[in-house]
Short mmCIF file of C-alpha atoms and ligand atoms in Angstrom, two decimals:
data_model
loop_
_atom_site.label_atom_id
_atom_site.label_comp_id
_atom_site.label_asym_id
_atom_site.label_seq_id
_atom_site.Cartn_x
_atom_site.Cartn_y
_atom_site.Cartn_z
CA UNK B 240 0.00 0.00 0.00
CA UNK B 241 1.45 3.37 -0.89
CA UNK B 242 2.54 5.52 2.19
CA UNK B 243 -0.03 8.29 3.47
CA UNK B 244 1.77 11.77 3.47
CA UNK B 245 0.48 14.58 5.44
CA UNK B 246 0.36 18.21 4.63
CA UNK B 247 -0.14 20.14 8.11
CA UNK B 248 -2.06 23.20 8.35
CA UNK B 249 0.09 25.57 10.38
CA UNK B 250 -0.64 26.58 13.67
CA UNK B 251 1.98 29.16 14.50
CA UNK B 252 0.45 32.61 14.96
CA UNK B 253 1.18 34.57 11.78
CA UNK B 254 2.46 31.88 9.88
CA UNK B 255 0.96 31.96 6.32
CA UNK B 256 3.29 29.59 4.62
CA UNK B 257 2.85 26.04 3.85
CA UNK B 258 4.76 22.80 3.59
CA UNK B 259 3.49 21.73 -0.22
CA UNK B 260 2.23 23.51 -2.67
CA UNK B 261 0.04 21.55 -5.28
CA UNK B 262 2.94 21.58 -7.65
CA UNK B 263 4.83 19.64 -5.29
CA UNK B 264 1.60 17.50 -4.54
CA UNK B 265 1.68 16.41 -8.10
CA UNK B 266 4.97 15.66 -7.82
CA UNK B 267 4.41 13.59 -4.44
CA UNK B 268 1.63 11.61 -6.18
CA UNK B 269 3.69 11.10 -9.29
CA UNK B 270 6.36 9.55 -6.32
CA UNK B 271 3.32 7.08 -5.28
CA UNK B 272 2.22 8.74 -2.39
CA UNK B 273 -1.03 9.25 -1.18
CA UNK B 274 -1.20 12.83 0.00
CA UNK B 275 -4.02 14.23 2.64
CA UNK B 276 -3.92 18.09 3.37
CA UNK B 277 -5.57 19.19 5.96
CA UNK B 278 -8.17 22.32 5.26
CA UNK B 279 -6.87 25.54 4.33
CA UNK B 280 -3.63 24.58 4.93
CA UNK B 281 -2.21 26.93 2.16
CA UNK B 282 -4.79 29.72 1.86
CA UNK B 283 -2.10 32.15 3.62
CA UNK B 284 0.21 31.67 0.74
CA UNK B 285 -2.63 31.68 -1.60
CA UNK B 286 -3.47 27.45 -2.22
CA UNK B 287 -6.61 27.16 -2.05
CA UNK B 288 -8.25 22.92 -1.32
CA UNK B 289 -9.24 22.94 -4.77
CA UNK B 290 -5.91 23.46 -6.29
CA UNK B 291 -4.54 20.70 -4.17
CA UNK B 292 -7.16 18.19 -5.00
CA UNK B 293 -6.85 18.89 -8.61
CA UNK B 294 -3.01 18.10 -7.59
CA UNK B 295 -4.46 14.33 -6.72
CA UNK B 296 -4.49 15.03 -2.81
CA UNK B 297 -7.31 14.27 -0.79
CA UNK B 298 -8.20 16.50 2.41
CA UNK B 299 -7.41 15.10 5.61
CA UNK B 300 -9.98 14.61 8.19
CA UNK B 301 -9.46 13.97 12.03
CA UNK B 302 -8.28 11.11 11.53
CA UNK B 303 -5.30 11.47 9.60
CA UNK B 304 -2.60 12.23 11.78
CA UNK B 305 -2.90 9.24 13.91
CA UNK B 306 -2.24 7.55 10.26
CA UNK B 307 0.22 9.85 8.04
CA UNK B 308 3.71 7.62 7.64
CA UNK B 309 5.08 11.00 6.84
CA UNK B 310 4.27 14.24 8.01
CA UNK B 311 5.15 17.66 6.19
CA UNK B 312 5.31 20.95 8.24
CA UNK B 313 7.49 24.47 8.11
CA UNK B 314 7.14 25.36 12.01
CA UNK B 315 6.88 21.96 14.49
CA UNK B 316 3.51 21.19 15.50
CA UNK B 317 2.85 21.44 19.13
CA UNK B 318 3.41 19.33 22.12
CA UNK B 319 -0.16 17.98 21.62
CA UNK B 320 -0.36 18.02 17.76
CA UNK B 321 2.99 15.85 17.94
CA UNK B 322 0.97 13.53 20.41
CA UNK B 323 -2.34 12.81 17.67
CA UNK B 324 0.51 10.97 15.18
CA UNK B 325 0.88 7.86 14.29
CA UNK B 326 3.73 6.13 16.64
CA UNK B 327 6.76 6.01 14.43
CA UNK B 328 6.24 8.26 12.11
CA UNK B 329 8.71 10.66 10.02
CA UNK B 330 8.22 14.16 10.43
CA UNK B 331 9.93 16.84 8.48
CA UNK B 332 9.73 20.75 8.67
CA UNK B 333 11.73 23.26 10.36
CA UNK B 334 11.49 21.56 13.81
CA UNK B 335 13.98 23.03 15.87
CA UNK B 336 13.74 20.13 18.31
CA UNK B 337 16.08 21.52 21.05
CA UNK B 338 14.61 24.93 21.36
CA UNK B 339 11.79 23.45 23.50
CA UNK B 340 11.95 20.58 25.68
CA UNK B 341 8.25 19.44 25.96
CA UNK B 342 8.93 19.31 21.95
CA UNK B 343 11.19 17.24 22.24
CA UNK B 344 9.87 15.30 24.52
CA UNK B 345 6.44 14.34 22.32
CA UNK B 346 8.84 13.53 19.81
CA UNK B 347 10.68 10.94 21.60
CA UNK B 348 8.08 10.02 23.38
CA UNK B 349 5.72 9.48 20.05
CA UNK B 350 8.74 7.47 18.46
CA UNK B 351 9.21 10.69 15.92
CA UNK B 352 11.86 10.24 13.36
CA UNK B 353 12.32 13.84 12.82
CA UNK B 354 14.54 15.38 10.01
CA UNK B 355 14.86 19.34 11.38
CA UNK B 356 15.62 20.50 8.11
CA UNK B 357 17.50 23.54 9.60
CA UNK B 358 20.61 21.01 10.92
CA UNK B 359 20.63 19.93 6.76
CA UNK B 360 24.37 20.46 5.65
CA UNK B 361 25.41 22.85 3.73
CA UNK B 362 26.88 20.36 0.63
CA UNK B 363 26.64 21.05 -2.91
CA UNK B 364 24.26 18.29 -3.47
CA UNK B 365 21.63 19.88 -0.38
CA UNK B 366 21.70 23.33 -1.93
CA UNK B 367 18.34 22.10 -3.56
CA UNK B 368 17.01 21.61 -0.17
CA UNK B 369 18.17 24.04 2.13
CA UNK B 370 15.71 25.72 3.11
CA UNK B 371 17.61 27.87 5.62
CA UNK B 372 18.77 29.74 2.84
CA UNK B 373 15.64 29.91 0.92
CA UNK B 374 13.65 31.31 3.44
CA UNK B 375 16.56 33.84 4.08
CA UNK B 376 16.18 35.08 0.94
CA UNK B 377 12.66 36.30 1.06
CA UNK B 378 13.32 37.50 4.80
CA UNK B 379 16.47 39.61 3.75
CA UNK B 380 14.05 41.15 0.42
CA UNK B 381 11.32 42.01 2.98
CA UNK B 382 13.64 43.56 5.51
CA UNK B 383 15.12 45.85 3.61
CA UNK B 384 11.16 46.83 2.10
CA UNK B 385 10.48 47.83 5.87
CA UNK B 386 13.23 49.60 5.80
CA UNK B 387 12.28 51.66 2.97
CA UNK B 388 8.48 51.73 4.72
CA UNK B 389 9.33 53.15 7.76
CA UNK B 390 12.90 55.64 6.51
CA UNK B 391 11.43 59.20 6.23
CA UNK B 392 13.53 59.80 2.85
CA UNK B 393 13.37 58.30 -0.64
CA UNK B 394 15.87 55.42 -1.39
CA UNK B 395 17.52 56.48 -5.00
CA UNK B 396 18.38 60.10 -5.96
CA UNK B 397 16.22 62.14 -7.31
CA UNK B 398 16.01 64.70 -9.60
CA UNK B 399 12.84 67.38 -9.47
CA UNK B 400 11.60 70.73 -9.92
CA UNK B 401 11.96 70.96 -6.17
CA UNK B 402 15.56 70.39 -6.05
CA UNK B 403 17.49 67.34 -6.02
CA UNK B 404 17.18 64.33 -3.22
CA UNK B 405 20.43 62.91 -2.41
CA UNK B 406 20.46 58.71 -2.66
CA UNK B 407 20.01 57.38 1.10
CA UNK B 408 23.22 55.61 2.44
CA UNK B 409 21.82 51.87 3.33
CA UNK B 410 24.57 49.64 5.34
CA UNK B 411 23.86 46.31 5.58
CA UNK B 412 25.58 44.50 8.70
CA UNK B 413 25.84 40.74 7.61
CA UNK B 414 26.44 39.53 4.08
CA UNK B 415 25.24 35.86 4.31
CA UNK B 416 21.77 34.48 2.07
CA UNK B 417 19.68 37.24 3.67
CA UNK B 418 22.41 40.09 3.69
CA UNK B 419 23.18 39.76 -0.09
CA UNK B 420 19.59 39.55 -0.97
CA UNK B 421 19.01 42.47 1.19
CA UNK B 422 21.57 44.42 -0.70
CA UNK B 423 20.61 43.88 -3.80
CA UNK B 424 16.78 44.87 -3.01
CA UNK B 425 18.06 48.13 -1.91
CA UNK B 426 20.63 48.55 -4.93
CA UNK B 427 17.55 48.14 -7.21
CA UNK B 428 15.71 50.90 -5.05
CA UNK B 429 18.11 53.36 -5.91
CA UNK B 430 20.09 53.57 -2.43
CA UNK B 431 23.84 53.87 -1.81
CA UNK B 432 24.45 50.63 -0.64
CA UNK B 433 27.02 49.17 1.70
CA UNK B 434 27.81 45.36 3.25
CA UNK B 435 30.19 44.75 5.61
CA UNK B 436 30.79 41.06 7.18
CA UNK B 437 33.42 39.46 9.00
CA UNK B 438 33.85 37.00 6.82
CA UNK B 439 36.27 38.52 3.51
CA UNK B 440 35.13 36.68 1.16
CA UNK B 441 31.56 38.19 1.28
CA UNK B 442 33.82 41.48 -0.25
CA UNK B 443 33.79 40.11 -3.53
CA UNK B 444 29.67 39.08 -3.78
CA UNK B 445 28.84 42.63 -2.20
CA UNK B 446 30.51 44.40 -4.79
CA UNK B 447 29.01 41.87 -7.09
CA UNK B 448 25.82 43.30 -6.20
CA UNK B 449 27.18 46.83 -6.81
CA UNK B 450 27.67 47.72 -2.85
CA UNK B 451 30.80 48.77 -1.49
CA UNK B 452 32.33 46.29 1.34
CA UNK B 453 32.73 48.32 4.14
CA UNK B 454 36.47 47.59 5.54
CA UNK B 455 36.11 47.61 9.88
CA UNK B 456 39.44 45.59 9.77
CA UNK B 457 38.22 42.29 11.26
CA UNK B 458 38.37 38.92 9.51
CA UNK B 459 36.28 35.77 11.28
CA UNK B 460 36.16 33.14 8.28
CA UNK B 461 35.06 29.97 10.46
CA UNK B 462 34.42 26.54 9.97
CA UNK B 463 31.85 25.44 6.72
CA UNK B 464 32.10 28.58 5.39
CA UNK B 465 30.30 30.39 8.43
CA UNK B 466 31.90 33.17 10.75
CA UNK B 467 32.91 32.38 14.52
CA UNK B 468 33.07 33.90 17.36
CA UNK B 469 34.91 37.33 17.77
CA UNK B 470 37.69 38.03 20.34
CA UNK B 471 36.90 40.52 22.31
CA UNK B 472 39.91 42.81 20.59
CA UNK B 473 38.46 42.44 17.40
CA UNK B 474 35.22 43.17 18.45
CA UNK B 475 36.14 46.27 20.43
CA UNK B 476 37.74 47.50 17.09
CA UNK B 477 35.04 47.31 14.72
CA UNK B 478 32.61 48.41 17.42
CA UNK B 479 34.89 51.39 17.42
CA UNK B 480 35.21 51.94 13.24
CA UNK B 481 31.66 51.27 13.39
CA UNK B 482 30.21 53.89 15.78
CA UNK B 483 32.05 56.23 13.81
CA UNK B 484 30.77 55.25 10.24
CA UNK B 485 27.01 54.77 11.58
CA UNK B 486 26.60 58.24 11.92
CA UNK B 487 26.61 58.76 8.39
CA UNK B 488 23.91 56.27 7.27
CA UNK B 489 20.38 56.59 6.98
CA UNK B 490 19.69 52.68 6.97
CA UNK B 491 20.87 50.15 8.70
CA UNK B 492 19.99 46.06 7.99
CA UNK B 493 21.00 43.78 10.23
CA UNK B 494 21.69 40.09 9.22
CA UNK B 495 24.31 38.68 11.37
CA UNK B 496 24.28 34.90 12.81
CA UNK B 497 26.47 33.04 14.28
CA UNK B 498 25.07 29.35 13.79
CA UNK B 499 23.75 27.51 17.16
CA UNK B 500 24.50 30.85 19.34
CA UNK B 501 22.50 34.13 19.90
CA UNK B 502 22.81 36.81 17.27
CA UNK B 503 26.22 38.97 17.83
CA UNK B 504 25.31 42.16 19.36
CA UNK B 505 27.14 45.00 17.04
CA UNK B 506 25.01 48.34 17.07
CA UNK B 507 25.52 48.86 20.91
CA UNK B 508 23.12 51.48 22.74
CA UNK B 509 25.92 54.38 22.58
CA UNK B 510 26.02 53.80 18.30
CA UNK B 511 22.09 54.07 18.51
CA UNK B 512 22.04 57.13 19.86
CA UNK B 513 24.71 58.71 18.18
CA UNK B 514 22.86 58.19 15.12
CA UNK B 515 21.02 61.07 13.10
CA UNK B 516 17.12 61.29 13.78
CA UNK B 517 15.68 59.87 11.24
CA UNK B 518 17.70 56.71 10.78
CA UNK B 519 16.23 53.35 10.59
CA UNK B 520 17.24 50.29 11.88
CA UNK B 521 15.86 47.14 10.54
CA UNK B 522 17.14 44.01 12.99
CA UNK B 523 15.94 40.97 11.02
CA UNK B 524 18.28 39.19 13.71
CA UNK B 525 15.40 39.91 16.28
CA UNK B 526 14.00 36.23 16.17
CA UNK B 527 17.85 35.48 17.93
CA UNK B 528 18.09 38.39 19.90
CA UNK B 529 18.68 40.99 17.16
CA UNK B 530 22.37 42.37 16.51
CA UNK B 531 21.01 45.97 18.18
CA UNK B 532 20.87 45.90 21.90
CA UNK B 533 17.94 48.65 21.34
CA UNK B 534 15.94 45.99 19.15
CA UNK B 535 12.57 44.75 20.88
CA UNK B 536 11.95 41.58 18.85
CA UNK B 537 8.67 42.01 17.24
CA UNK B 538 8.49 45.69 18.12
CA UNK B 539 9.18 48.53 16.01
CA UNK B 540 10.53 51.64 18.44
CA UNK B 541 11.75 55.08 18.74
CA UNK B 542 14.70 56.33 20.32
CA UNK B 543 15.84 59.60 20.08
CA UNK B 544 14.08 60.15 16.69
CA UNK B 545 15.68 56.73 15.47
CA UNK B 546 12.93 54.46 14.35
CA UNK B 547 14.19 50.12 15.51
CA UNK B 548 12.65 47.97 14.06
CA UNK B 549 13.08 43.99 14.93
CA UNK B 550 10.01 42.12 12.67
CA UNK B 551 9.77 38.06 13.47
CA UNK B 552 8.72 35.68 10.87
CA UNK B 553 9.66 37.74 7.35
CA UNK B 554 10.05 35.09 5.04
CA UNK B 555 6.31 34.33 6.34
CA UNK B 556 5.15 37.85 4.45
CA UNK B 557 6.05 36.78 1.45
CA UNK B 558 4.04 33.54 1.87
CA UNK B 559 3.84 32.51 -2.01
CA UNK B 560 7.28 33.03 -3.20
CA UNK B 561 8.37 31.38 0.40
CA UNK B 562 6.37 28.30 0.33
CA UNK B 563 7.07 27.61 -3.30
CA UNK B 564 10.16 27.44 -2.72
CA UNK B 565 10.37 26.02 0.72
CA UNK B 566 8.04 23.00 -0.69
CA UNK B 567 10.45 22.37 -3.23
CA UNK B 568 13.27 21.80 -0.89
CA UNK B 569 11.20 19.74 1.02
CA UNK B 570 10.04 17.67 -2.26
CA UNK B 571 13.83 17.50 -3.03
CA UNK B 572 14.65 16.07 0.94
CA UNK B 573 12.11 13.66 0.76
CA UNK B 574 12.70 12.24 -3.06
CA UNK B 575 15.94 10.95 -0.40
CA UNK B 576 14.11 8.53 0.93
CA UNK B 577 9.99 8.57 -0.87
CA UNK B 578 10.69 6.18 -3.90
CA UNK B 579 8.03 4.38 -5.73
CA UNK B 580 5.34 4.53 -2.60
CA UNK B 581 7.72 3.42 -0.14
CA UNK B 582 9.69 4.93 3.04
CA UNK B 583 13.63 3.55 2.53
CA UNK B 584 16.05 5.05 4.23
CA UNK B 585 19.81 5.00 3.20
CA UNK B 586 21.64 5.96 6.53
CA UNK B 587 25.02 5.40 4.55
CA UNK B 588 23.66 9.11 2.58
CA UNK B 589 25.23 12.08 4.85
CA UNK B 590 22.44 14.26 4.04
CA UNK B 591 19.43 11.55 5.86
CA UNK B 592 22.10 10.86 8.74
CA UNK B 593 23.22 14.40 9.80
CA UNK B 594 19.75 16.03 9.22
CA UNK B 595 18.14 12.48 11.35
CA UNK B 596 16.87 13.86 15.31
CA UNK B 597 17.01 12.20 17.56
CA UNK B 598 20.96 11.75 16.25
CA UNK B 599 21.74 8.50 17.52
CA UNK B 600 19.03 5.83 17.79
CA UNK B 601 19.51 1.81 18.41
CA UNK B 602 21.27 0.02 15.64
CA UNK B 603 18.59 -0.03 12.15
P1 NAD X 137 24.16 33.06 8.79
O1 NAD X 137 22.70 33.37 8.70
O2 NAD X 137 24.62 32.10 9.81
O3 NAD X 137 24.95 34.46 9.04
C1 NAD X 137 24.70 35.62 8.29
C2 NAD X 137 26.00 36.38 8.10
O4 NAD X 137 26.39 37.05 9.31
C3 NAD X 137 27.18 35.50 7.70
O5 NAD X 137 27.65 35.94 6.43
C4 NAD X 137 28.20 35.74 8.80
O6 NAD X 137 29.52 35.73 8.32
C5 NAD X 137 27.81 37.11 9.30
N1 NAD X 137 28.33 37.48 10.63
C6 NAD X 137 28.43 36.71 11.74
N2 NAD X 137 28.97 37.42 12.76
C7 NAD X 137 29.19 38.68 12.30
C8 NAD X 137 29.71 39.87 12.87
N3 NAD X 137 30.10 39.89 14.14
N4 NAD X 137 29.79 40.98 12.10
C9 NAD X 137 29.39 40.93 10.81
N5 NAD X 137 28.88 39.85 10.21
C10 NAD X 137 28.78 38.73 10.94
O7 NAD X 137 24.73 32.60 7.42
P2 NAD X 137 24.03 32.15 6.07
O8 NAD X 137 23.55 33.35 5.38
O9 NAD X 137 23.03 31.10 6.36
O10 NAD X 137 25.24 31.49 5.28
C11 NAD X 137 26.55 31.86 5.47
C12 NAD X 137 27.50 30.99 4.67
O11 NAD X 137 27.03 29.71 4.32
C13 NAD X 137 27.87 31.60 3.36
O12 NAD X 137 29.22 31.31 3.13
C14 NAD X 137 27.08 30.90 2.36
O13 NAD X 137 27.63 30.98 1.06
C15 NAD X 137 27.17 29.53 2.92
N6 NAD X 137 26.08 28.72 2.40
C16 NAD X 137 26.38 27.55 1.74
C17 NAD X 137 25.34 26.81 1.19
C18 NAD X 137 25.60 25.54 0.45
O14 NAD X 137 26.67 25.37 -0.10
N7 NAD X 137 24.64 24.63 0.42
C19 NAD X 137 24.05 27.21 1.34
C20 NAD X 137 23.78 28.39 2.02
C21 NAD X 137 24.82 29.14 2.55
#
């Protein structure tokens, strides 16, 4: 009998994306899967049931979860959703599994093999499924769109009977997925556009983009291609070439991550305030603590005539675009192991074993 997939309706507040789209329903079905979604599960991002049923999937009803062999999700279902499935099931979506014990807890306890696709390396061969950096690049487009929103100026030059508008000076503090994206949204806006990163060889793809790198004279290239830690000398002295430059820019989008640890704090309090009124900061770091100690995740504030802004769940805004291509990833991660309308799992390929949670289970 051909395995029962489940697409999840969300239940995060806010969240309007979804797991599969009916193009990757189709694609599901073509696998040999039989594929329930529950109601409305991707109205946010614009699916209606129809469209999904004309894909070949059935709705779910109650019943489903305690029977779906595989489960599809972008945020982990609750403590109590996780308890309704079927004992042994796969589960895949962006599950985070240590961020919340009594998560992980129903997981183990329900038997969950979960694949968290965040802990997915970052291979050649995953870059179809990585859905971290999908889902940055809508989040670092949107950010720099608030930006623009909530920046009392215009972002290009201008030229008018009224004199002319000088382009706004946009930095952008992290040049990762979400950084370069953000750049080159503001480049096509018009704005004078800067990047600066600790790792160097983001110099090269900002001025790609047509931003200039701003040097603070501190290089962090870490392990897999993402930054570490900073000493505290080197973070003393771009704190102090940054405070400096920041009072000269209208703009600022933060991006910065260190991977597994709380964003880097880099726009201290004293930089804040030192900035013109008038300024924006846009700290799309907020969901990890922002890199702005004035940043109030999910707030958007005033200090001193600076307007901080620290917006959760962006890629979520631009539901569509997201979940198109967040389902895709997903289709790709599951083609792994969803072959002809069975569940095999080769634990011998990298990408199954170091994305598996829990990490080490009993011998297969
Ligand atoms: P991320 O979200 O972890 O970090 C964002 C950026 O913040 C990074 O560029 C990082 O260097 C920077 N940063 C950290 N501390 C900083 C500080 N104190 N000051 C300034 N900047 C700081 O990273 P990401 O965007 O997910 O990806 C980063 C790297 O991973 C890139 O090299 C990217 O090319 C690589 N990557 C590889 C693949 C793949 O091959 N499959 C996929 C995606 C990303």
């Amino acid at each position: 009998m051909a395995i029962e997939v489940l697409v999840l309706k969300e239940a995060a507040p806010g969240e309007r994306r979804v797991a599969a789209t009916p193009e990757t329903v189709k694609k599901l079905v073509a696998a040999g899967a039989s594929i329930k979604v529950e109601p409305g599960a991707g109205l946010g991002a614009g699916f209606v049931d129809q469209a999904y049923i004309d894909a070949g999937a059935q709705m779910a009803t109650h019943d489903t979860p305690a029977q779906a062999d595989l489960v599809l999700c972008v945020q982990s279902p609750d403590p109590a959703a996780i308890g309704q499935l079927k004992q042994g099931a796969t589960l895949v979506g962006m599950l985070q599994p240590q961020a919340d014990a009594a998560r992980g807890d129903a997981l183990k306890a329900r038997g969950i093999l979960s694949f968290p696709l965040e802990k997915l390396p970052r291979t050649t061969r995953a870059q179809a499924m990585d859905v971290l950096s999908s889902q940055a690049g809508m989040a670092g487009y949107k950010a720099v769109l608030i930006a623009a929103q909530l920046a009392p100026r215009f972002f290009p030059m201008l030229t008018t009977a009224a004199g002319t508008i000088r382009p706004s000076k946009v930095l952008i503090v992290g040049a990762g997925v979400a950084g370069l994206q953000a750049i080159a949204t503001a480049k096509r806006l018009g704005a004078q556009v800067e990047g600066f990163d600790v790792r160097p060889e983001t110099r090269e793809q900002i001025e790609s983009l047509g931003g200039k790198f701003l040097d603070l004279g501190v290089s962090a290239a870490g392990e897999g291609g993402y930054a570490r830690q900073l000493t505290d000398e080197e973070r003393a002295e771009q704190q102090r070439r940054l405070a400096e430059h920041l009072k000269g820019i209208d703009v600022v989008v933060c991006t910065a991550a260190v991977p597994g640890r709380p964003a880097p704090k880099i726009i201290t309090m004293p930089m804040v305030e030192a900035m013109k009124p008038g300024s924006v900061i846009v700290d799309l770091a907020a969901e990890t603590g922002g890199n702005c100690e004035a940043t109030k995740p999910g707030q958007t504030i005033e200090l001193n005539g600076v307007t901080v802004a620290g917006p959760l769940n962006l890629a979520s805004m631009g539901a569509v675009h997201a979940s198109e291509m967040y389902s895709r990833n997903v289709f790709n991660f599951v083609s792994l192991f969803v072959k002809e309308g069975a569940i095999n799992f080769d634990w011998n390929d990298e990408l199954l074993a170091k994305t598996r949670w829990p990490e080490v289970v009993a011998a297969e």
